[in-house]
mmCIF file of C-alpha atoms in Angstrom:
data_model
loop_
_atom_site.group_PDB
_atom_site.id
_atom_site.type_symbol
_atom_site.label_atom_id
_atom_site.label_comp_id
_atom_site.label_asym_id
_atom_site.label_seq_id
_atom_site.Cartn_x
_atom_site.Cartn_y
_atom_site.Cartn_z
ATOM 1 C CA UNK A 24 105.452 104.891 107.309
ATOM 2 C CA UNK A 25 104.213 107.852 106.152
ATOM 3 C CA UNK A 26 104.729 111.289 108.301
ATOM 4 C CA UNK A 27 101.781 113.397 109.303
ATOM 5 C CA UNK A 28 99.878 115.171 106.755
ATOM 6 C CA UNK A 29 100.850 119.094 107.603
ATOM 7 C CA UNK A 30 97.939 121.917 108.154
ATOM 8 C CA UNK A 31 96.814 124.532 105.841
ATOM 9 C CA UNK A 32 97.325 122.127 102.599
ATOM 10 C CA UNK A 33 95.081 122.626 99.727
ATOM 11 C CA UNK A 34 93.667 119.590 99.151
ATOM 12 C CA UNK A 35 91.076 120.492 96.195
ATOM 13 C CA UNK A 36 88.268 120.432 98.272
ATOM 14 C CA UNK A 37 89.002 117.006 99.803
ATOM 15 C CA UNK A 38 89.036 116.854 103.501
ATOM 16 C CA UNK A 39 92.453 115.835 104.664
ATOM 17 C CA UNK A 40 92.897 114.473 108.143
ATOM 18 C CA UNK A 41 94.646 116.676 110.219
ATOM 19 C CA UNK A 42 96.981 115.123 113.133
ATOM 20 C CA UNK A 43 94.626 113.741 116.057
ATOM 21 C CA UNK A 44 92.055 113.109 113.815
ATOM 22 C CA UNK A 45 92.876 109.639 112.700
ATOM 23 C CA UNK A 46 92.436 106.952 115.521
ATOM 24 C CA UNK A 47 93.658 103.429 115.064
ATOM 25 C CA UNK A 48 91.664 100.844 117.049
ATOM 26 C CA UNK A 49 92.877 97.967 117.826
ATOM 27 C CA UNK A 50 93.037 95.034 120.697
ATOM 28 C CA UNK A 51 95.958 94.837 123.299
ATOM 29 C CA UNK A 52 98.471 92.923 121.554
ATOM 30 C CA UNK A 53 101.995 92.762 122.148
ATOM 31 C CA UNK A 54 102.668 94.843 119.040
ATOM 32 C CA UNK A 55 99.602 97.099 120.248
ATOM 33 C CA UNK A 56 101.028 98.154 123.665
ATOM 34 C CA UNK A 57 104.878 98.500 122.741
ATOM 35 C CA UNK A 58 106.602 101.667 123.801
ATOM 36 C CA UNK A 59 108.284 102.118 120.274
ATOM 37 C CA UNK A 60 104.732 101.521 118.573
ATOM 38 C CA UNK A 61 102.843 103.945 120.860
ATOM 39 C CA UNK A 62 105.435 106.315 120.179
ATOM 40 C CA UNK A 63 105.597 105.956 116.193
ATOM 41 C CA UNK A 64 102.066 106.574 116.257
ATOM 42 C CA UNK A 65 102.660 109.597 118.502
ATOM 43 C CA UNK A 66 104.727 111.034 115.971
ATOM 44 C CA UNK A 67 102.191 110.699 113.255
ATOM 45 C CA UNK A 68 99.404 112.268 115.172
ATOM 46 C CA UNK A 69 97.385 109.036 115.433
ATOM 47 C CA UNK A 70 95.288 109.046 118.438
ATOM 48 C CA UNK A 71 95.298 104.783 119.870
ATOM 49 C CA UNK A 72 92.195 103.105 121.021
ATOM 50 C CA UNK A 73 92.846 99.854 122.207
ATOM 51 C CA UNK A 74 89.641 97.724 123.295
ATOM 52 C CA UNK A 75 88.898 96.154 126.461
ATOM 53 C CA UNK A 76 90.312 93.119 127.425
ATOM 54 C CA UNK A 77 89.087 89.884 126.514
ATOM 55 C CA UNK A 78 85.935 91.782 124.518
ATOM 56 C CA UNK A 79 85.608 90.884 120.971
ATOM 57 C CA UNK A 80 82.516 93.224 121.222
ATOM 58 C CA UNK A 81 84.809 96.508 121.334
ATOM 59 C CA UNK A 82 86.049 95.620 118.315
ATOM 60 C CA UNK A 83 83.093 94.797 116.217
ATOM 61 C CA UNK A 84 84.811 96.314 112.647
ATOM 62 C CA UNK A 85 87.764 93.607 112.840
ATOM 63 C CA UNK A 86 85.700 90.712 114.526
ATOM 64 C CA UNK A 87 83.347 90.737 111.739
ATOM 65 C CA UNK A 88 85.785 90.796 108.867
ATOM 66 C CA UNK A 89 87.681 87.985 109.933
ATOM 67 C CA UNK A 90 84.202 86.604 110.895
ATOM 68 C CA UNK A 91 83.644 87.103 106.628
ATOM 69 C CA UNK A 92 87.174 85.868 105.668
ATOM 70 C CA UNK A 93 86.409 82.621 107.241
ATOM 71 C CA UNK A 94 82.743 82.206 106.029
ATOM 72 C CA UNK A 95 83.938 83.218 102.549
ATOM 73 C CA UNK A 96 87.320 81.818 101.363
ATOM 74 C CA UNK A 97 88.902 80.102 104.432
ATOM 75 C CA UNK A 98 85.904 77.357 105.601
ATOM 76 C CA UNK A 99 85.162 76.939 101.900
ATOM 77 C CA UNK A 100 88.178 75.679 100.458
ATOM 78 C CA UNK A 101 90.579 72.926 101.647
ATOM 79 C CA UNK A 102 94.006 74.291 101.056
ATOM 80 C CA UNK A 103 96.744 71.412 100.040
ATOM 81 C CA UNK A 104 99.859 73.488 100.702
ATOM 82 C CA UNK A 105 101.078 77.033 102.469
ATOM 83 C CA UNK A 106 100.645 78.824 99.190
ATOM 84 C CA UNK A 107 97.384 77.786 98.323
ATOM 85 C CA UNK A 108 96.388 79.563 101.912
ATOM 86 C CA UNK A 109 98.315 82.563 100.843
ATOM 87 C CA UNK A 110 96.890 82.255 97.231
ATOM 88 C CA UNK A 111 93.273 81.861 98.735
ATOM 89 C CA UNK A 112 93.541 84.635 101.270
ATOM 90 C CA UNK A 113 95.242 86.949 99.210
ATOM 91 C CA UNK A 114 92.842 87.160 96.271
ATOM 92 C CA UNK A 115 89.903 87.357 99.266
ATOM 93 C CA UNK A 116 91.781 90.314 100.534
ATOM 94 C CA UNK A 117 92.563 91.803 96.964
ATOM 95 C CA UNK A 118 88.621 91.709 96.180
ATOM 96 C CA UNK A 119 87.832 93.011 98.926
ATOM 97 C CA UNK A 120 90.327 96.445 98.485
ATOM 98 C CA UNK A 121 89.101 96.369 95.125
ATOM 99 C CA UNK A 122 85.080 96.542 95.816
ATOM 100 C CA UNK A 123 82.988 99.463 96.752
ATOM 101 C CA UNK A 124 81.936 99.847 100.510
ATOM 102 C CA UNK A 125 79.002 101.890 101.394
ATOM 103 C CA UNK A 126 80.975 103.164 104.886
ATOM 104 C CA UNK A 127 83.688 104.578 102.662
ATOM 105 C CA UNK A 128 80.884 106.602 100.346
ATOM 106 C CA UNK A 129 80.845 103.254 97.770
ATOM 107 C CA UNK A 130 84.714 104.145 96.693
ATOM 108 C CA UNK A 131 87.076 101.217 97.006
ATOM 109 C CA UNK A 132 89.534 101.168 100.056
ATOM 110 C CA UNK A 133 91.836 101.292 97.184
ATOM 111 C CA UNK A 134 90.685 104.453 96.032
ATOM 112 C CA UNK A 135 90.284 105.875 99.678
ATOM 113 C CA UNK A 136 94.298 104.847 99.940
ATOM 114 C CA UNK A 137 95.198 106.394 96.896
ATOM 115 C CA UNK A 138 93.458 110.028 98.279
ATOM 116 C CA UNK A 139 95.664 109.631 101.269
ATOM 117 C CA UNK A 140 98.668 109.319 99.312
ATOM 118 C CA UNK A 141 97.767 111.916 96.660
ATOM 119 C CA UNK A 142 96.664 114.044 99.672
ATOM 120 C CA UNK A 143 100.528 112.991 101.479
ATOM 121 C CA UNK A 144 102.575 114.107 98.653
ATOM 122 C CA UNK A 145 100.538 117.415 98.439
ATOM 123 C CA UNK A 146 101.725 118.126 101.736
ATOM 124 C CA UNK A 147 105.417 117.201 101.423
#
């Protein structure tokens, strides 16, 4: 992991996220609600907002990719062996980090990723 970007960086006039800013949602998992993961993301200034229990609804963003996955690679195909699945899945996940989304300002979530590590280094 990554440490927490510092304050006061000059980021060329892109907006950094300061610690607290960043929020991870996500449901209440065992790897959610473990002491040593609550306190990882503690260190990294990432606030944690898990949803409510047993309500897909609170977690709409996740629910409907997977919701997409399925309807677009995983009901479509009939997979013969393990790596076809991980063939199939992968290159559904690699298109979709490599396609614009209007929610990110139409940049790739490859490109947004890439700002956050350009924007990390710049603040070691």
């Amino acid at each position: 992991m990554c440490p927490a970007p510092r304050s006061g960086v000059d980021t060329g006039g892109v907006h950094a996220i300061e610690p607290g800013e960043l929020v991870l949602g996500s449901d209440n998992g065992s790897a959610f609600t473990a002491r040593r993961f609550r306190a990882r993301l503690g260190e990294l200034g990432i606030r944690h907002r898990r949803g409510g229990y047993r309500d897909p609804e609170s977690q709409a963003f996740i629910e409907s990719w997977f919701g997409k996955l399925k309807e677009r690679e995983v009901w479509l195909n009939e997979y013969e062996t393990l790596d076809d699945v991980r063939r199939g899945i992968g290159g559904y996940v690699d298109r979709y980090h490599h396609r614009p989304h209007s929610r990110l300002g139409y940049k790739t979530p490859y490109e947004v990723k890439e700002t956050w590590e350009d924007l990390q280094n710049l603040a070691a």
